[in-house]
Amino acid sequence: MRPSNLSGVGTFLAKQGILVAFALFMIGFTIANERFLDPDNIMGVIRSSAILGVMALGVTFVVISGNLDLSVGSMMSFATIVVLDLHDKIGPTLAIPSMYAMVLCLGALIGFLVGYLKLNSLIVTLGMLSAIHGLTLTYSGGKNMDIADKEGTWFSVFGQSDALGIPVPILIFALLASVLGLALAKTPFGRKVYAVGGNGTAATFSGIRRARVVFTCYLASAFCVGTAGLLQASRSLGSQNTVGQGLELEVLAAVILGGASLLGGSGTIFKTVIGVLILGFIQNGLLLVGLQFYAQYVVTWIIIILAVWLDIAAKRGKLWSPIA
Amino acid sequence: MSNQTPALRLEGIVKTFPGVRALDKVSFSVMPGEVHALMGENGAGKSTLMKVLGGIYQPEEGRIIVGEQPVVMTSPLQAKAKGIVFIHQELSLAEELTVAENIYLGELPKKSFGRVDWQQLYAQTDEILGRLKVGFDAKTKVGDLSIANQQMVEIARALTVEAKAVIFDEPTASLTDAEKVVLFDVIEDLKAHGVGIIYISHRMEEIFKITDRISVLRDGHYRGTLTTAETDEDEITQLMIGRKLDLSRNASHHEIGDIALEVRNLSCGKLFRNISFDVRRGEVVGFYGLVGAGRTEIAETLFGLREPSGGEILLDGQPTVIHSPADAIAKGISLVPEDRKGQGLILGMNCRDNMTLPQVSDLKAGPFVAEGAEIAIFDQYRDRLDIRTPGWKQLVGNLSGGNQQKIVIGKWLSMHPNVLIVDEPTRGIDVGSKSEIHNLIRELASQGYAVIVISSEMPEVLHVSDRIVAMFSGKIIRTFTSEEVTEDNLIQAISGITSDKAA
Ligand SMILES: Nc1ncnc2c1ncn2[C@@H]1O[C@H](COP(=O)(O)OP(=O)(O)OP(=O)(O)O)[C@@H](O)[C@H]1O
Ligand SMILES: [Mg+2]
């Protein structure tokens, strides 16, 4: 039972705090720089959030099932490097499915370790973060990867073209968000994800195969990471080994900003999309007001801390409590 | 008593939740040295009233007066400082910590430099545990204790402060008879020290045994106070549910069919050994014994949660291995588990989704869950079990304890199993609904279900069972038919006293 020690306004702030903070940011940025609300700028923000967004969709599944995935950043680097490398070796038509297959294998491995062997997801995915980074470096021999013929390939459609006047990355993000949103909210599998994250023991007692559900969540996450890698590779047609570095925390920040609890059992795809956009607009706003790019790392961290704090504050109904 | 100042007084308390007026101008008082029962149906508002008193909820209206002084309770810690101790219906212990740490959480005895004085802590704790005559010590991890023993830890907490009033919210729901005796001694002791006691329970025998007065709530309204010595069960139920109860057992003249489940020499390590019994379609077999007798463990083995170390399970005459709960469900077995909060429910999920969880994969419209079918199932069992909730969207964690239990029962009944195992099915359920659930169990049997009822309540076992298996320390001592069983020979069997007739 949650204590109701907050006044009406307080409860609203704790529950909707993120939206309120977001609104304040938006107003502030708009005053500071009139370009902020420019349609081009807005489209640009959504477009550049798409890659992060696609990854956040998968991580939402993992977080709701009560686990973490810190490997998505380095897995995204891996996907990007692999698909770029194979592009020249076996052609884009084969490169794309091969990349997905490899990434899904990595996801399956994590899913096996966390789901079936019941190892702690933080440890497993933190380990994978560095293992996959090593894998990427080994694969590429430490070199950056570039497509030889940048003009003559259709591979750039995913990252660079428009369809119906909307950039393709945004369309892919929207499509994936709709499909996964429905899967989570409306299908039996989605229901099981919530059950496993909400109370794993009770889920088992209800005949849900917990390991299988967790496993599938990591597969979903890997699939999303593969897609993000595809978008990234297609946009730049060349890449460093470290494109995805640090993205795992930004992704997590977006998911938590959206209101998914790190304890599992709550959150939605829709809210994650909101979280992604909030993060994107805040980072863009900070750039526009002239904050150095590197300062963003600090800001992202502060946002994560704020989000986590508001999350538990909303749960216990007060901003501070002497007991846990 | 009448011209004394009450230890505690509540006046005109109002508390609402979205969609529910949980308390509507409730007044209530307890005298020093009095055991005052608070009774009412599931969802009547008993726990809510006590949470207002314990500083967990803030009332919208009304006053709390401790001794002569009006107070505003803003937190459980503050309530404790005012001498109000609360033993919750739902356990609230830290499983990873020791018994001692749990009991003194927040008030650990300290040495210089703020170091915890462990010796002192363990000594103090063991002294209190000694008063409760429990079989574990201060250093035991709470997570390793049975639910009943965790309840005893919860009670031990109450003995650490100078209490003016102690609230027991269904303390005996998971205690055995022996533990109850200890609890009642503790209550007598507190009473002799002039502490006012509020005692919430659905069990009439206890109410008559230990309380002085009884106040009744119904749908959030105060209904009156009775003096225990001058009233009887009928009057109380009348006040509680507005009608009399028909407690007679549905005469069951249905056919007993073939053997649905047979267990031969089933063993599981040290938990139970050489268990053999069968259950026929149309039959209710009761399992009675002390906590730790191995009843729950047998149920868990039949449900695929434990691997047996020997023996056979036969379903409809076919030897079967049950690999997992999913497998058990597929084979037509349902288990209503003993711990509703830990094993039965997902508290952060709504009522409907909880109820249909085991069959969610079968309720499909295309790739999606057929929500209409789910709501239909929920509505059916809400009506049948009289579940009080503003709607299916309510989170299960917001329901009253008894209504939560009904959700678990509905969840497994709606699976239409061949073999239904219920472990402590009426824990925390009010008298009206209890007889309703007993009738339902009989009715299910008459429809051809094979039912196993595990219960620590003798009247319950006696009431619903066609046969009763008495267990002691992992072994079946004797199986009684409903004709030959008496309270005496049942008690003998489960306490391990082997009589000449024992098999
Ligand atoms: N946190 C909450 N949010 C919403 N409704 C609540 C909450 N807590 C209690 N209620 C509602 O208030 C009513 C009273 O609940 P309460 O827990 O006080 O009942 P109770 O008398 O203790 O019942 P039981 O015998 O089943 O324990 C119920 O209808 C319940 O659903
Ligand atoms: Mg209650």
Coordinates of N, CA and C in Angstrom, one line a residue, chain B residues 353-436:
Chain B
D353 N -6.5 -9.3 -15.4 CA -5.3 -9.9 -16.0 C -4.7 -11.0 -15.0
N354 N -4.8 -10.7 -13.7 CA -4.4 -11.7 -12.8 C -5.2 -13.0 -12.9
M355 N -6.5 -12.8 -13.0 CA -7.4 -14.0 -13.0 C -7.2 -14.8 -14.2
T356 N -6.9 -14.2 -15.4 CA -6.9 -15.1 -16.6 C -5.4 -15.4 -16.9
L357 N -4.5 -15.1 -16.1 CA -3.1 -15.3 -16.4 C -2.7 -16.7 -16.9
P358 N -3.2 -17.8 -16.2 CA -2.8 -19.1 -16.6 C -3.3 -19.5 -17.9
Q359 N -4.4 -18.9 -18.4 CA -4.9 -19.3 -19.7 C -4.8 -18.2 -20.7
V360 N -4.0 -17.2 -20.5 CA -4.0 -16.1 -21.4 C -3.6 -16.5 -22.8
S361 N -2.8 -17.6 -22.9 CA -2.4 -18.0 -24.3 C -3.5 -18.7 -25.0
D362 N -4.5 -19.1 -24.3 CA -5.6 -19.8 -25.0 C -6.8 -18.9 -25.3
L363 N -6.7 -17.7 -24.7 CA -7.8 -16.7 -24.9 C -7.4 -15.8 -26.0
K364 N -7.5 -16.3 -27.3 CA -6.9 -15.4 -28.3 C -8.0 -15.0 -29.4
A365 N -7.8 -13.8 -29.9 CA -8.6 -13.4 -31.0 C -7.5 -13.0 -32.0
G366 N -7.2 -13.8 -33.0 CA -6.1 -13.5 -33.9 C -4.8 -13.6 -33.0
P367 N -3.9 -12.7 -33.2 CA -2.7 -12.7 -32.4 C -2.9 -12.1 -31.0
F368 N -4.0 -11.5 -30.8 CA -4.2 -10.7 -29.6 C -5.0 -11.5 -28.5
V369 N -4.8 -11.0 -27.3 CA -5.6 -11.5 -26.2 C -7.1 -11.1 -26.4
A370 N -8.0 -12.0 -26.3 CA -9.4 -11.7 -26.4 C -9.9 -11.1 -25.1
E371 N -9.9 -9.7 -25.1 CA -10.2 -9.1 -23.8 C -11.6 -9.2 -23.4
G372 N -12.5 -9.3 -24.4 CA -13.9 -9.5 -24.1 C -14.1 -10.8 -23.3
A373 N -13.4 -11.9 -23.8 CA -13.6 -13.2 -23.2 C -13.0 -13.1 -21.7
E374 N -11.9 -12.4 -21.6 CA -11.3 -12.2 -20.3 C -12.2 -11.5 -19.3
I375 N -12.9 -10.5 -19.8 CA -13.8 -9.7 -18.9 C -15.0 -10.6 -18.5
A376 N -15.4 -11.4 -19.5 CA -16.5 -12.3 -19.2 C -16.1 -13.3 -18.1
I377 N -14.9 -13.9 -18.2 CA -14.4 -14.8 -17.1 C -14.4 -14.0 -15.8
F378 N -13.8 -12.8 -15.8 CA -13.7 -12.1 -14.6 C -15.1 -11.8 -14.0
D379 N -16.0 -11.4 -14.8 CA -17.3 -11.1 -14.3 C -18.0 -12.3 -13.7
Q380 N -17.8 -13.4 -14.3 CA -18.4 -14.6 -13.9 C -17.9 -15.0 -12.4
Y381 N -16.6 -14.9 -12.3 CA -16.1 -15.3 -11.0 C -16.2 -14.2 -9.9
R382 N -16.3 -13.0 -10.4 CA -16.5 -11.9 -9.4 C -17.9 -12.1 -8.8
D383 N -18.9 -12.4 -9.7 CA -20.2 -12.6 -9.1 C -20.3 -13.9 -8.3
R384 N -19.7 -14.9 -8.8 CA -19.8 -16.2 -8.1 C -19.1 -16.2 -6.7
L385 N -17.9 -15.5 -6.6 CA -17.2 -15.4 -5.4 C -17.4 -14.1 -4.6
D386 N -18.3 -13.3 -5.2 CA -18.6 -12.0 -4.5 C -17.4 -11.2 -4.2
I387 N -16.6 -10.9 -5.3 CA -15.4 -10.2 -5.1 C -15.7 -8.7 -5.1
R388 N -15.3 -8.0 -4.1 CA -15.6 -6.6 -4.0 C -14.5 -5.7 -4.6
T389 N -14.7 -5.1 -5.7 CA -13.8 -4.3 -6.4 C -14.5 -3.3 -7.3
P390 N -14.1 -2.1 -7.4 CA -14.8 -1.1 -8.3 C -14.8 -1.6 -9.7
G391 N -13.9 -2.5 -10.1 CA -14.0 -2.9 -11.5 C -12.7 -3.8 -11.8
W392 N -12.7 -4.3 -13.0 CA -11.6 -5.2 -13.3 C -10.3 -4.5 -13.5
K393 N -10.4 -3.2 -13.7 CA -9.2 -2.4 -13.9 C -8.4 -2.1 -12.6
Q394 N -9.1 -2.3 -11.5 CA -8.4 -2.1 -10.2 C -7.2 -3.0 -10.0
L395 N -6.1 -2.4 -9.6 CA -4.9 -3.2 -9.3 C -5.2 -4.2 -8.1
V396 N -4.7 -5.4 -8.3 CA -5.0 -6.4 -7.2 C -4.4 -5.9 -5.9
G397 N -3.3 -5.3 -5.9 CA -2.7 -4.8 -4.7 C -3.6 -3.8 -3.9
N398 N -4.5 -3.2 -4.6 CA -5.4 -2.3 -3.9 C -6.7 -3.0 -3.3
L399 N -6.8 -4.3 -3.5 CA -8.0 -5.0 -2.9 C -7.7 -5.3 -1.5
S400 N -8.8 -5.6 -0.7 CA -8.6 -6.0 0.6 C -8.1 -7.5 0.6
G401 N -7.5 -7.9 1.7 CA -6.8 -9.2 1.7 C -7.7 -10.3 1.3
G402 N -8.9 -10.4 1.8 CA -9.8 -11.5 1.5 C -10.2 -11.5 0.0
N403 N -10.4 -10.3 -0.5 CA -10.8 -10.2 -1.9 C -9.6 -10.6 -2.8
Q404 N -8.4 -10.3 -2.4 CA -7.2 -10.8 -3.1 C -7.3 -12.4 -3.2
Q405 N -7.6 -13.0 -2.0 CA -7.6 -14.4 -2.0 C -8.7 -15.0 -3.0
K406 N -9.8 -14.2 -3.0 CA -10.8 -14.7 -3.9 C -10.4 -14.6 -5.4
I407 N -9.6 -13.6 -5.7 CA -9.1 -13.5 -7.1 C -8.2 -14.8 -7.4
V408 N -7.4 -15.2 -6.4 CA -6.6 -16.4 -6.7 C -7.5 -17.6 -6.9
I409 N -8.5 -17.7 -6.1 CA -9.4 -18.9 -6.2 C -10.1 -18.9 -7.6
G410 N -10.6 -17.7 -7.9 CA -11.2 -17.6 -9.2 C -10.3 -17.9 -10.4
K411 N -9.1 -17.5 -10.2 CA -8.1 -17.7 -11.3 C -8.0 -19.2 -11.6
W412 N -8.0 -20.0 -10.5 CA -7.8 -21.5 -10.7 C -9.0 -22.2 -11.0
L413 N -10.2 -21.7 -10.5 CA -11.4 -22.4 -10.8 C -11.7 -22.2 -12.3
S414 N -11.4 -21.0 -12.8 CA -11.7 -20.7 -14.2 C -10.9 -21.6 -15.2
M415 N -10.0 -22.4 -14.6 CA -9.2 -23.3 -15.5 C -9.9 -24.6 -15.7
H416 N -11.0 -24.8 -15.0 CA -11.7 -26.1 -15.0 C -10.8 -27.3 -15.0
P417 N -10.1 -27.4 -13.9 CA -9.1 -28.5 -13.9 C -9.7 -29.9 -13.6
N418 N -9.0 -31.0 -13.9 CA -9.4 -32.3 -13.4 C -9.2 -32.5 -12.0
V419 N -8.0 -32.0 -11.6 CA -7.6 -32.1 -10.2 C -7.3 -30.7 -9.7
L420 N -8.1 -30.4 -8.7 CA -7.9 -29.0 -8.1 C -7.3 -29.2 -6.7
I421 N -6.1 -28.5 -6.5 CA -5.5 -28.6 -5.2 C -5.6 -27.2 -4.6
V422 N -6.2 -27.1 -3.4 CA -6.3 -25.8 -2.8 C -5.5 -25.8 -1.4
D423 N -4.6 -24.9 -1.3 CA -3.8 -24.9 -0.1 C -4.2 -23.7 0.7
E424 N -4.8 -23.9 1.9 CA -5.4 -22.9 2.7 C -6.3 -22.0 2.0
P425 N -7.4 -22.5 1.4 CA -8.2 -21.7 0.5 C -8.9 -20.5 1.1
T426 N -9.2 -20.6 2.4 CA -10.0 -19.5 3.0 C -9.2 -18.7 3.9
R427 N -7.9 -18.7 3.8 CA -7.1 -17.8 4.6 C -7.6 -16.3 4.4
G428 N -8.0 -15.7 5.5 CA -8.3 -14.3 5.4 C -9.7 -14.0 4.8
I429 N -10.5 -15.1 4.7 CA -11.8 -14.9 4.0 C -12.9 -14.8 5.1
D430 N -13.9 -13.9 4.9 CA -14.9 -13.7 5.9 C -15.9 -14.8 6.0
V431 N -16.6 -14.9 7.1 CA -17.5 -16.1 7.3 C -18.5 -16.4 6.2
G432 N -19.1 -15.3 5.7 CA -20.1 -15.5 4.7 C -19.4 -16.2 3.4
S433 N -18.3 -15.5 3.0 CA -17.7 -16.0 1.8 C -17.0 -17.4 2.0
K434 N -16.6 -17.6 3.2 CA -16.0 -18.9 3.6 C -17.0 -20.0 3.3
S435 N -18.2 -19.9 3.8 CA -19.1 -21.0 3.6 C -19.5 -21.0 2.1
E436 N -19.5 -19.9 1.5 CA -19.7 -19.9 0.0 C -18.6 -20.7 -0.7

